[in-house]
XYZ file of C-alpha atoms in Angstrom:
764
model
C -18.542 44.702 21.012
C -17.014 42.490 23.714
C -19.538 39.767 23.020
C -18.773 40.049 19.320
C -15.052 39.693 19.947
C -15.707 36.432 21.768
C -16.848 34.888 18.485
C -13.848 36.053 16.458
C -11.761 33.091 17.613
C -14.294 30.285 16.894
C -15.225 31.870 13.564
C -11.552 32.075 12.586
C -11.052 28.446 13.683
C -13.934 27.405 11.429
C -12.519 29.337 8.465
C -8.978 28.005 8.881
C -10.266 24.459 9.371
C -12.389 24.687 6.214
C -9.454 26.033 4.197
C -7.106 23.340 5.464
C -9.590 20.531 4.851
C -10.187 21.817 1.323
C -6.446 21.851 0.726
C -6.112 18.307 2.076
C -8.977 17.077 -0.129
C -7.512 18.785 -3.202
C -4.084 17.252 -2.692
C -5.577 13.835 -1.886
C -7.216 13.405 -5.281
C -6.466 10.272 -7.247
C -4.965 10.753 -10.716
C -7.030 10.309 -13.861
C -6.384 6.955 -15.493
C -4.575 7.346 -18.823
C -6.065 5.527 -21.811
C -4.402 3.419 -24.502
C -3.694 6.560 -26.552
C -1.488 8.120 -23.842
C 1.928 9.361 -25.065
C 4.349 6.464 -25.619
C 6.744 7.618 -22.885
C 3.928 8.043 -20.312
C 2.430 5.429 -18.017
C -1.013 4.262 -19.126
C -3.384 2.474 -16.758
C -5.268 1.105 -19.773
C -2.139 -0.517 -21.175
C -1.233 -1.920 -17.747
C -4.687 -3.392 -17.028
C -4.499 -5.268 -20.326
C -1.621 -7.194 -18.725
C -3.726 -7.824 -15.586
C -6.364 -9.601 -17.677
C -3.684 -11.883 -19.104
C -2.049 -12.632 -15.758
C -5.038 -13.057 -13.456
C -7.326 -15.560 -15.127
C -6.927 -18.123 -12.324
C -5.099 -18.624 -9.012
C -1.379 -19.075 -9.621
C 0.279 -20.728 -6.633
C 3.754 -22.064 -7.281
C 3.847 -25.044 -9.606
C 0.373 -24.518 -11.052
C -0.326 -24.189 -14.764
C -1.515 -20.595 -14.220
C 1.742 -19.817 -12.413
C 3.731 -21.062 -15.402
C 1.559 -19.136 -17.863
C 2.008 -15.903 -15.893
C 5.781 -16.256 -15.833
C 5.979 -17.094 -19.541
C 3.704 -14.150 -20.373
C 5.921 -11.745 -18.425
C 9.110 -13.063 -20.066
C 7.502 -12.862 -23.514
C 6.223 -9.330 -22.900
C 9.583 -8.049 -21.687
C 11.339 -9.639 -24.649
C 8.886 -7.907 -26.971
C 9.850 -4.593 -25.385
C 13.514 -5.225 -26.111
C 14.263 -6.046 -22.463
C 15.596 -9.614 -22.454
C 14.484 -11.466 -19.341
C 15.902 -14.615 -17.878
C 14.426 -17.047 -15.429
C 16.663 -17.535 -12.412
C 15.954 -21.027 -11.091
C 16.973 -22.198 -7.644
C 15.908 -23.284 -4.191
C 15.769 -21.502 -0.860
C 14.891 -21.986 2.776
C 13.925 -19.410 5.391
C 12.797 -19.065 8.978
C 9.526 -17.119 8.945
C 7.471 -17.845 12.086
C 5.176 -14.867 11.480
C 3.878 -16.462 8.270
C 2.820 -19.844 9.610
C -0.795 -20.851 8.810
C -0.817 -22.891 12.023
C 0.640 -20.166 14.233
C 3.671 -22.372 14.882
C 7.384 -21.655 14.923
C 7.686 -22.298 11.195
C 10.286 -22.569 8.462
C 9.763 -22.684 4.717
C 11.595 -24.212 1.785
C 10.876 -24.292 -1.927
C 12.804 -26.700 -4.108
C 12.049 -25.059 -7.459
C 11.897 -21.273 -7.546
C 11.665 -19.364 -10.809
C 12.361 -15.644 -10.553
C 12.166 -13.418 -13.623
C 15.025 -10.913 -13.907
C 15.311 -8.359 -16.726
C 17.852 -5.542 -17.090
C 17.612 -2.227 -18.883
C 21.289 -1.261 -19.206
C 22.403 2.187 -18.108
C 24.708 4.431 -20.074
C 27.091 5.072 -17.133
C 25.929 2.988 -14.201
C 26.692 4.365 -10.729
C 24.379 2.024 -8.821
C 21.574 -0.248 -10.066
C 17.885 0.201 -9.293
C 15.460 -2.744 -9.115
C 11.675 -2.554 -9.496
C 10.286 -5.635 -7.725
C 6.897 -7.373 -7.537
C 5.885 -10.998 -6.990
C 3.943 -12.907 -9.621
C 2.695 -15.904 -7.597
C -0.580 -15.940 -5.647
C -2.421 -17.838 -2.965
C -4.911 -20.533 -3.942
C -7.831 -18.408 -2.820
C -8.425 -16.360 -5.951
C -7.043 -15.045 -9.239
C -5.074 -12.312 -7.440
C -5.656 -9.519 -9.947
C -4.521 -6.935 -7.411
C -2.130 -9.023 -5.309
C 0.029 -8.913 -7.257
C -1.315 -8.865 -10.804
C -1.451 -5.076 -10.758
C 2.109 -4.527 -9.446
C 3.494 -6.964 -12.048
C 1.520 -5.193 -14.775
C 2.684 -1.820 -13.472
C 6.301 -2.940 -13.862
C 5.699 -4.276 -17.378
C 4.144 -0.966 -18.450
C 6.903 0.952 -16.641
C 9.539 -1.007 -18.576
C 7.761 -0.158 -21.836
C 7.601 3.567 -20.978
C 11.267 3.607 -19.943
C 12.272 2.146 -23.293
C 10.366 4.928 -25.046
C 12.254 7.673 -23.200
C 15.933 8.501 -22.909
C 18.203 5.681 -21.790
C 18.806 5.707 -18.035
C 22.217 6.443 -16.595
C 21.972 3.556 -14.130
C 21.026 -0.047 -14.762
C 17.318 -0.576 -14.078
C 16.187 -4.111 -13.248
C 12.646 -5.461 -13.477
C 12.386 -8.351 -11.009
C 9.337 -10.607 -10.667
C 9.763 -12.873 -7.670
C 8.356 -16.321 -7.053
C 6.881 -17.810 -3.858
C 6.299 -14.546 -1.980
C 3.021 -15.969 -0.693
C 4.702 -19.089 0.669
C 7.560 -17.704 2.714
C 9.212 -14.901 0.670
C 11.369 -17.615 -0.850
C 11.853 -16.198 -4.340
C 13.418 -13.058 -2.880
C 15.483 -15.242 -0.542
C 16.850 -17.166 -3.522
C 17.776 -13.883 -5.219
C 19.797 -12.566 -2.286
C 21.381 -15.977 -1.674
C 22.394 -16.432 -5.304
C 25.590 -14.667 -6.306
C 25.538 -12.585 -9.463
C 21.779 -12.198 -9.821
C 21.344 -8.755 -8.253
C 24.347 -6.562 -7.364
C 24.583 -6.175 -3.567
C 24.285 -2.361 -3.727
C 21.035 -2.404 -5.717
C 18.368 0.073 -4.587
C 15.138 -1.956 -4.286
C 11.680 -0.499 -4.935
C 9.100 -3.136 -3.978
C 5.490 -2.795 -5.168
C 2.582 -4.531 -3.444
C -1.200 -4.524 -3.080
C -3.187 -5.278 0.064
C -6.589 -4.433 -1.374
C -8.277 -3.388 -4.587
C -8.277 0.419 -4.639
C -6.944 3.613 -3.127
C -3.672 5.520 -3.327
C -0.320 3.801 -3.417
C 1.493 4.591 -0.168
C 5.156 4.398 0.703
C 4.672 2.447 3.927
C 8.155 1.117 4.656
C 11.660 2.435 4.149
C 14.949 0.674 4.677
C 17.902 1.861 6.710
C 19.578 5.144 5.738
C 16.765 5.875 3.305
C 16.036 9.485 4.202
C 17.461 10.604 0.844
C 15.292 8.103 -1.001
C 12.107 9.170 0.781
C 12.831 12.795 -0.055
C 13.407 11.838 -3.678
C 10.034 10.088 -3.824
C 8.098 12.863 -2.128
C 9.714 15.835 -3.874
C 10.289 14.540 -7.395
C 7.384 12.140 -8.002
C 4.105 14.106 -8.322
C 1.312 12.814 -6.115
C 3.544 10.529 -4.061
C 2.233 9.822 -0.582
C 4.615 9.104 2.273
C 4.356 9.307 6.051
C 6.902 7.959 8.527
C 4.000 7.040 10.838
C 3.214 4.160 8.458
C 6.816 2.970 8.527
C 7.024 3.248 12.321
C 3.743 1.402 12.878
C 4.515 -1.286 10.283
C 7.584 -2.318 12.273
C 5.253 -3.522 15.050
C 2.989 -5.533 12.741
C 3.408 -9.206 11.816
C 3.152 -8.476 8.074
C 6.061 -9.277 5.793
C 6.791 -8.723 2.108
C 9.708 -9.454 -0.205
C 11.167 -6.134 0.900
C 11.864 -7.744 4.291
C 14.292 -10.136 2.627
C 16.054 -7.408 0.667
C 16.403 -5.280 3.805
C 17.904 -8.199 5.715
C 20.435 -8.582 2.897
C 21.486 -4.927 3.250
C 19.676 -3.375 0.283
C 18.392 0.165 0.554
C 14.959 0.903 -0.801
C 11.276 1.522 -0.134
C 8.088 -0.528 -0.069
C 4.930 0.803 -1.743
C 1.391 -0.594 -1.718
C -2.256 0.387 -1.874
C -4.400 -0.698 1.070
C -8.050 0.140 0.467
C -10.553 -2.554 -0.516
C -8.986 -5.011 1.925
C -11.980 -7.362 1.896
C -10.988 -8.579 -1.557
C -7.432 -9.338 -0.487
C -6.476 -13.015 -0.905
C -10.052 -13.864 -1.853
C -12.170 -15.027 -4.767
C -13.270 -11.443 -5.424
C -9.784 -10.272 -6.406
C -10.608 -10.409 -10.131
C -9.598 -8.163 -13.054
C -13.089 -6.627 -12.937
C -12.284 -5.324 -9.434
C -9.130 -3.465 -10.458
C -9.407 0.313 -10.104
C -7.775 2.106 -13.081
C -7.043 5.198 -10.975
C -5.141 3.036 -8.488
C -3.170 1.427 -11.311
C -2.318 4.892 -12.646
C -1.251 6.103 -9.196
C 1.093 3.180 -8.575
C 2.352 3.363 -12.150
C 3.136 7.075 -11.930
C 5.201 6.369 -8.822
C 7.010 3.404 -10.377
C 7.861 5.272 -13.564
C 8.695 8.494 -11.722
C 11.078 6.749 -9.335
C 12.640 4.676 -12.111
C 13.347 7.802 -14.137
C 14.627 9.929 -11.248
C 16.832 7.214 -9.724
C 17.820 5.907 -13.113
C 19.228 9.334 -13.999
C 20.818 10.204 -10.619
C 24.365 9.775 -9.398
C 23.853 7.135 -6.722
C 27.513 6.451 -6.039
C 27.346 8.333 -2.745
C 24.007 8.704 -1.026
C 23.803 10.495 2.334
C 23.225 8.335 5.431
C 20.456 8.854 7.936
C 16.735 8.308 8.396
C 13.996 10.926 8.452
C 10.700 11.697 10.036
C 8.470 12.866 7.200
C 4.865 13.654 6.333
C 2.661 15.620 3.988
C 0.765 18.636 5.269
C -1.635 19.678 2.553
C 0.513 20.019 -0.530
C 3.800 20.431 1.357
C 6.287 17.717 2.180
C 8.041 18.055 5.542
C 11.116 16.040 6.513
C 13.739 16.302 9.242
C 16.255 13.891 10.817
C 14.625 11.121 12.814
C 16.918 11.915 15.721
C 15.236 15.312 16.055
C 11.915 13.733 17.104
C 12.720 13.534 20.819
C 14.333 17.015 21.065
C 11.264 18.507 19.336
C 8.956 16.714 21.763
C 11.127 17.871 24.674
C 10.938 21.497 23.512
C 7.175 21.161 23.200
C 6.972 19.739 26.729
C 9.146 22.579 28.048
C 6.862 25.165 26.421
C 3.845 23.421 27.924
C 5.423 23.496 31.372
C 6.367 27.168 31.060
C 2.862 28.127 29.959
C 1.278 26.053 32.714
C 3.490 27.600 35.389
C 2.644 31.080 34.111
C -1.097 30.428 34.258
C -0.820 28.782 37.692
C 1.098 31.801 38.976
C -1.611 34.119 37.657
C -4.328 32.044 39.301
C -5.944 31.404 35.929
C -5.571 27.667 36.526
C -5.050 25.404 39.507
C -3.039 22.183 39.520
C -6.093 20.253 40.711
C -8.232 21.757 37.975
C -5.727 20.780 35.278
C -5.588 17.207 36.574
C -9.374 17.040 36.657
C -9.448 18.355 33.100
C -6.984 15.666 32.029
C -9.209 13.050 33.653
C -12.207 14.370 31.689
C -10.253 14.193 28.410
C -8.926 10.713 29.164
C -12.353 9.508 30.243
C -14.073 10.639 27.073
C -11.287 9.070 24.992
C -11.724 5.716 26.732
C -15.527 5.917 26.527
C -15.609 6.833 22.830
C -12.934 4.337 21.782
C -14.338 1.552 23.947
C -17.847 2.031 22.581
C -16.496 2.050 19.017
C -14.614 -1.200 19.599
C -17.710 -2.844 21.102
C -20.142 -1.553 18.478
C -18.040 -2.280 15.384
C -19.019 -5.991 15.197
C -22.688 -5.002 15.557
C -22.425 -2.470 12.725
C -20.751 -5.159 10.595
C -23.150 -7.978 11.503
C -24.697 -8.090 8.010
C -21.286 -8.389 6.384
C -19.964 -11.968 6.387
C -16.504 -10.791 5.352
C -16.024 -9.162 8.784
C -15.375 -12.576 10.361
C -12.403 -13.094 8.031
C -11.013 -9.594 7.592
C -12.142 -7.714 10.720
C -13.393 -5.150 8.208
C -16.239 -4.517 5.774
C -16.182 -3.482 2.138
C -17.430 0.076 2.658
C -16.340 1.317 6.079
C -16.549 5.069 5.320
C -20.119 5.606 6.622
C -19.338 3.656 9.793
C -16.241 5.784 10.394
C -18.283 8.968 9.910
C -20.829 7.712 12.434
C -18.175 6.924 15.016
C -16.528 10.333 14.517
C -19.890 11.975 15.223
C -20.263 9.710 18.236
C -16.867 10.855 19.567
C -17.971 14.489 19.158
C -21.178 13.701 21.037
C -19.235 12.085 23.881
C -16.821 15.021 24.037
C -19.595 17.598 24.058
C -21.616 15.752 26.684
C -18.558 15.233 28.891
C -17.656 18.919 28.689
C -21.170 19.992 29.675
C -21.589 17.445 32.476
C -18.121 18.000 33.976
C -17.905 21.800 33.711
C -18.724 22.341 37.390
C -16.054 19.854 38.407
C -13.558 21.084 35.795
C -14.260 24.384 34.068
C -13.706 25.044 30.382
C -10.182 26.378 30.954
C -9.229 23.389 33.088
C -10.635 20.973 30.507
C -8.631 22.550 27.709
C -5.491 22.626 29.851
C -5.991 18.982 30.817
C -6.512 17.936 27.196
C -3.384 19.848 26.144
C -1.456 18.145 28.950
C -2.586 14.791 27.534
C -1.444 15.812 24.038
C 1.928 16.880 25.478
C 2.431 13.562 27.257
C 1.573 11.680 24.070
C 4.100 13.805 22.174
C 6.905 12.758 24.498
C 5.846 9.107 24.740
C 5.495 8.760 20.970
C 8.881 10.418 20.417
C 10.444 7.737 22.620
C 8.488 4.682 21.450
C 7.467 5.637 17.911
C 9.684 8.525 16.773
C 8.632 8.199 13.129
C 5.023 8.806 14.138
C 5.545 11.438 16.833
C 4.781 14.306 14.435
C 1.099 13.368 14.707
C 1.185 14.650 18.288
C 4.136 17.042 18.431
C 3.110 19.587 15.784
C -0.585 19.870 16.733
C 0.453 20.174 20.381
C 2.917 22.930 19.503
C 0.094 24.694 17.681
C -2.286 24.352 20.615
C 0.339 25.722 23.007
C 1.160 28.637 20.717
C -2.533 29.470 20.433
C -2.944 29.304 24.208
C 0.090 31.541 24.709
C -1.384 34.171 22.380
C -4.885 33.979 23.854
C -3.588 34.394 27.417
C -1.429 37.404 26.497
C -2.414 41.002 25.858
C -2.406 40.327 22.128
C -5.162 37.760 22.657
C -7.552 40.524 23.705
C -7.509 41.974 20.179
C -9.339 40.649 17.131
C -6.050 40.251 15.256
C -4.551 38.309 18.131
C -7.497 35.921 18.185
C -7.226 35.329 14.463
C -3.498 34.615 14.901
C -4.251 32.188 17.730
C -6.872 30.458 15.589
C -4.334 29.983 12.796
C -1.658 28.656 15.140
C -3.988 26.237 16.874
C -5.918 25.048 13.839
C -3.589 24.741 10.849
C -1.172 22.027 12.108
C -3.999 19.878 13.470
C -6.303 20.369 10.473
C -3.561 19.523 7.964
C -2.237 16.471 9.811
C -5.084 14.768 11.652
C -8.187 14.533 9.385
C -6.335 12.606 6.620
C -5.235 10.091 9.253
C -8.768 9.050 10.209
C -9.660 7.263 6.939
C -6.065 6.080 6.503
C -6.040 4.402 9.918
C -9.446 2.844 9.266
C -8.231 1.537 5.911
C -5.035 0.143 7.407
C -6.518 -1.336 10.603
C -10.062 -2.185 9.517
C -13.421 -1.401 11.068
C -12.681 -3.835 13.883
C -10.018 -1.396 15.145
C -11.916 1.791 14.329
C -11.363 2.615 18.005
C -7.901 3.955 17.048
C -9.094 6.795 14.768
C -11.996 7.367 17.172
C -9.507 7.851 20.028
C -7.663 10.427 17.921
C -10.976 12.191 17.234
C -11.813 12.189 20.948
C -8.431 13.727 21.767
C -9.084 16.527 19.306
C -12.684 16.994 20.432
C -11.537 17.389 24.041
C -10.381 20.898 23.028
C -13.913 22.001 22.060
C -14.465 23.995 25.270
C -11.574 26.220 24.254
C -13.118 26.989 20.859
C -16.717 27.772 21.705
C -17.286 30.594 24.206
C -20.339 28.760 25.474
C -20.673 25.052 24.684
C -24.370 24.657 23.827
C -26.222 21.713 25.308
C -27.751 21.135 21.893
C -24.367 20.236 20.387
C -23.917 16.788 22.010
C -27.595 15.983 21.474
C -27.400 16.895 17.788
C -24.118 14.993 17.329
C -25.555 11.947 19.111
C -28.678 11.950 16.941
C -26.608 12.305 13.792
C -24.246 9.540 14.950
C -27.168 7.203 15.644
C -28.670 7.878 12.218
C -25.384 7.417 10.340
C -24.394 4.273 12.264
C -27.858 2.770 11.742
C -27.558 3.480 8.040
C -24.078 1.920 7.966
C -25.387 -1.169 9.736
C -28.134 -1.560 7.131
C -25.825 -1.245 4.145
C -25.760 -4.479 2.119
C -22.492 -6.395 1.924
C -20.194 -5.155 -0.801
C -19.041 -8.644 -1.696
C -21.201 -10.462 -4.228
C -19.390 -13.780 -3.868
C -20.363 -16.196 -1.138
C -17.763 -16.401 1.605
C -17.153 -19.964 2.638
C -15.188 -20.968 5.688
C -11.986 -22.875 5.104
C -12.154 -26.616 5.611
C -9.507 -29.314 5.932
C -9.779 -33.062 5.762
C -7.004 -34.580 7.885
C -6.348 -38.301 7.560
C -4.083 -39.908 10.165
C -2.659 -42.748 8.122
C -1.172 -44.497 11.168
C -4.286 -44.487 13.354
C -6.605 -44.592 10.318
C -8.817 -41.849 11.727
C -10.124 -38.714 10.032
C -11.151 -35.215 11.098
C -12.878 -32.254 9.505
C -11.163 -29.057 10.633
C -12.110 -25.407 10.131
C -10.285 -22.330 11.391
C -13.111 -19.937 10.484
C -16.388 -19.141 12.290
C -19.467 -21.300 11.851
C -21.295 -20.897 8.544
C -23.978 -22.738 6.628
C -21.611 -24.656 4.400
C -18.945 -25.849 6.842
C -21.608 -26.742 9.431
C -22.420 -29.719 7.226
C -19.054 -31.169 8.259
C -18.053 -29.508 11.533
C -20.809 -29.358 14.195
C -22.247 -25.849 14.407
C -21.810 -25.803 18.183
C -18.216 -26.994 18.123
C -16.009 -24.859 20.315
C -12.649 -23.645 19.048
C -9.912 -25.801 20.494
C -6.310 -26.808 20.021
C -5.151 -29.248 17.356
C -1.893 -29.948 19.179
C -2.820 -33.597 19.850
C -2.646 -34.262 16.103
C -0.224 -31.512 15.079
C 2.140 -30.399 17.870
C 2.824 -26.686 17.760
C -0.481 -25.795 16.072
C -1.613 -22.664 17.930
C -4.504 -21.373 15.823
C -7.787 -22.447 17.499
C -9.961 -24.610 15.245
C -13.402 -26.133 15.123
C -13.157 -29.853 14.546
C -15.398 -32.825 14.100
C -15.196 -36.509 13.169
C -15.143 -37.433 9.493
C -15.990 -40.613 7.672
C -12.874 -42.381 6.435
C -11.635 -41.647 2.945
C -8.302 -43.494 3.190
C -5.467 -41.585 1.605
C -2.027 -42.993 0.817
C 0.378 -42.073 3.588
C 3.535 -40.111 2.803
C 6.483 -42.413 2.175
C 9.079 -41.782 4.864
C 12.441 -43.396 5.460
C 14.828 -42.413 8.231
C 18.464 -43.094 9.046
C 19.636 -42.207 12.548
C 23.351 -41.834 13.248
C 24.992 -42.890 16.482
C 24.468 -40.328 19.265
C 27.399 -38.188 20.360
C 28.462 -37.847 23.989
C 25.930 -35.081 24.569
C 23.129 -37.099 22.978
C 23.102 -35.179 19.684
C 22.161 -37.336 16.677
C 22.259 -36.797 12.947
C 19.132 -37.926 11.156
C 18.587 -38.332 7.435
C 14.950 -38.346 6.447
C 13.509 -38.873 2.992
C 9.852 -38.016 2.433
C 7.629 -38.197 -0.631
C 3.907 -38.037 -1.181
C 2.104 -41.254 -1.983
C -0.513 -39.356 -4.000
C 1.423 -36.810 -6.012
C 1.264 -33.890 -3.569
C 3.905 -31.214 -4.137
C 3.753 -29.848 -0.591
C 4.971 -31.486 2.606
C 5.065 -30.374 6.225
C 7.482 -31.881 8.741
C 6.918 -31.433 12.477
C 9.532 -32.514 15.024
C 8.679 -32.633 18.721
C 10.401 -34.021 21.797
C 13.925 -32.976 20.806
C 15.492 -29.715 19.742
C 16.598 -29.291 16.131
C 20.122 -27.867 16.264
C 20.619 -27.498 12.496
C 18.912 -28.616 9.299
C 19.019 -28.656 5.528
C 16.560 -29.799 2.883
C 17.730 -31.271 -0.425
C 21.073 -29.552 0.003
C 19.673 -26.138 0.960
C 20.895 -25.108 4.410
C 18.410 -23.850 6.947
C 18.715 -20.254 8.097
C 17.959 -20.596 11.804
C 19.267 -22.791 14.576
C 17.198 -23.801 17.571
C 20.219 -23.987 19.835
C 19.772 -23.457 22.754
C 16.842 -25.858 22.542
C 13.348 -24.617 23.160
C 10.123 -26.354 24.077
C 8.213 -25.429 20.910
C 7.877 -28.120 18.237
C 9.880 -27.494 15.083
C 7.909 -27.078 11.841
C 9.017 -26.988 8.195
C 6.865 -26.495 5.081
C 8.413 -27.738 1.837
C 6.945 -26.646 -1.505
C 7.592 -27.856 -5.053
C 8.616 -31.299 -3.822
C 9.575 -33.525 -6.769
C 8.016 -36.940 -7.243
C 11.177 -38.517 -5.846
C 10.662 -36.601 -2.608
C 12.670 -34.275 -0.377
C 15.791 -35.148 1.592
C 15.980 -33.641 5.048
C 19.081 -33.685 7.242
C 18.584 -32.850 10.901
C 20.853 -32.528 13.886
C 18.707 -33.405 16.891
C 19.419 -32.786 20.538
C 18.995 -35.399 23.221
C 15.547 -36.825 23.790
C 12.979 -39.078 22.181
C 11.959 -37.299 18.965
C 8.651 -37.723 17.184
C 8.558 -36.759 13.513
C 5.247 -36.202 11.769
C 5.168 -35.858 7.992
C 2.080 -34.412 6.307
C 1.363 -34.088 2.616
C -1.220 -31.649 1.301
C -3.311 -31.394 -1.845
C -5.979 -28.816 -2.734
C -9.497 -30.196 -2.904
C -11.710 -32.178 -0.556
C -13.057 -35.748 -0.621
C -16.580 -37.134 -0.401
C -19.541 -34.767 -0.080
C -17.252 -31.735 0.282
C -15.857 -32.303 -3.216
C -18.995 -30.895 -4.821
C -18.578 -27.391 -3.455
C -19.526 -24.591 -5.884
C -16.633 -23.218 -7.867
C -15.483 -19.667 -7.238
C -16.197 -19.747 -3.513
C -12.739 -20.361 -2.213
C -12.272 -18.911 1.247
C -10.209 -15.829 1.927
C -6.681 -16.991 2.647
C -5.473 -14.463 5.178
C -1.882 -15.172 5.970
C 0.785 -16.479 3.698
C -0.061 -20.160 3.435
C -3.683 -21.137 3.086
C -4.722 -24.520 4.378
C -8.298 -24.064 3.178
C -10.075 -26.729 1.122
C -7.304 -29.287 1.410
C -6.802 -32.951 2.100
C -3.885 -33.742 4.384
C -2.449 -37.173 5.081
C -0.309 -37.589 8.189
C 2.161 -40.256 9.217
C 4.423 -40.446 12.271
C 7.921 -41.746 13.012
C 9.457 -42.015 16.482
C 13.227 -41.689 16.775
C 14.353 -43.212 20.057
């Protein structure tokens, strides 16, 4: 009977884990895509994807014919729905160093921005709501998902809103320009008076892939009320403050960044899976997932209806920590994260002191157990990080995206590998640190992570705090008199299993989707942390367990490595032809790894090196090689330098135009600090005073044939100004490249497949 009771706890753990995982899977289902015969007031993925096919026939960077067609189609469609749309034309400039294609300290300006703004009037407006998506794209592909789908979602949402009752609040549909080249369309909207009311609630819709659920991954300030509205009143909505907390540390930006900076409240929603088609030639209408369209559309329409009908005159302040646990939404004030972690740490300390006093544990044993848990975490995560490129070696897209098209099997293999490492470590180390010490050490590690995350990442601390609280509660029951009974063991199993099983398993694929296979070490580390508790579940950890897990991991990882690439299109490295019009020398330049096509121009053995001798401030390592001369007309540059002030500051007027019809210019100033600047009357948004050592860089888009006028205030010193114009396409033998093989354009501004002509002026 005693031996039988020993298995009550592990059996109950297995049952509770299975129930929780089933609940998670059930609530994680994607919605069924609605067809063209869906009710008129409902969102239909079929109706929305019809718009995608119209919008995403070709790449639509600003100023292109496809860009104009997309805008005119959206305006025409909205007008046909009885939602008059106007094109708000303007110019904008912004300081966005994180978006630079060269890695430099960059600024952006666009001299002709065309935002589409439509308004569905409310019956008694308390505060307007804006549904936002950008309609431009990179040059790399037709951008069916980024952002053809979000634009189409908003068009279908506007249609469905018109079929239902009129909203109480004004609802705007806003399609921004030039998101891919510096978030400039959104900047023009917030800079221009009277376009969007300053108290507008902004709901921004994005796509960073081609499939998967639409996630609320960023929330603005004082948006706890808005997050709760999304999660509680929009069926199927997915939100987790971990995403918001982690996103703040990433270099990614969207239009929502601009609206936040301008003081707008709101949320940012996007789907992330299928990343290897992002900004690439494979982002076609055929690769749009109807279920994903339906999911994002249900959220857009649900939020528009709920917020459109609500009294938004007074919304409560404050931010929240929030997450879904199975089918339940949990939210509490963000400020409670650290007190909750502190309470958890206090409970851990009390339990540890009690067990030390009883002699059940020793301080040395607990520390040894923590070392075992930490060691297996480092071993499992380190091996995953090292093996990921090997698993992905047959997938050419890994070099560009640090991910592969189907990373699920690889993740499963690495999870099994982490279990094998945990099981083997527990068996090997049990004489040095017994099962109780190993569990106590692992729980100590979880407790420390709870406190650290509450301090550094409070929005994500629930990932550690609630499972740790469950583990501690289970340990408290098991080490009490109640734990000697079958009922007590079942209770302990529930306490220790349910929080972890509801919160952690959904994170593993989500983290892999968000970070890519190249950083699969992160979900593997989380798996290793959880697996470190195995000795507390199984009465006797069988030696066969790590062997079986290792064999299964080897088989699954081998199978993942042999999977064919998901991409059918050839992936070609980006290539630039740079002509120095002053020195009359040329270079081939590639920022991507060696491949069969670019090796015809850049030597295969060329090491990555700096380009700062030609382009000061360029930080992205490149492969480069000499090129035969294809002389290009140099940009036309005239300068007027004012008399220096007492401190050496000079005012410089510079006029620059392309000699070959290019609509894009880059200006690089080195040797003197730029104190202030404006371009064609648009003031710059960042001053370099006090001066720094980094060269100053400005990208100007939509430059008219007459050129751009730049006014600079330069600090003391001999300044060198380089002006570069850029056109898509390559000269000579590179001009015959197959169509449809544009390179992925990771980052905001692609320099791939371009000719660039450079000229230099020195201002003494």
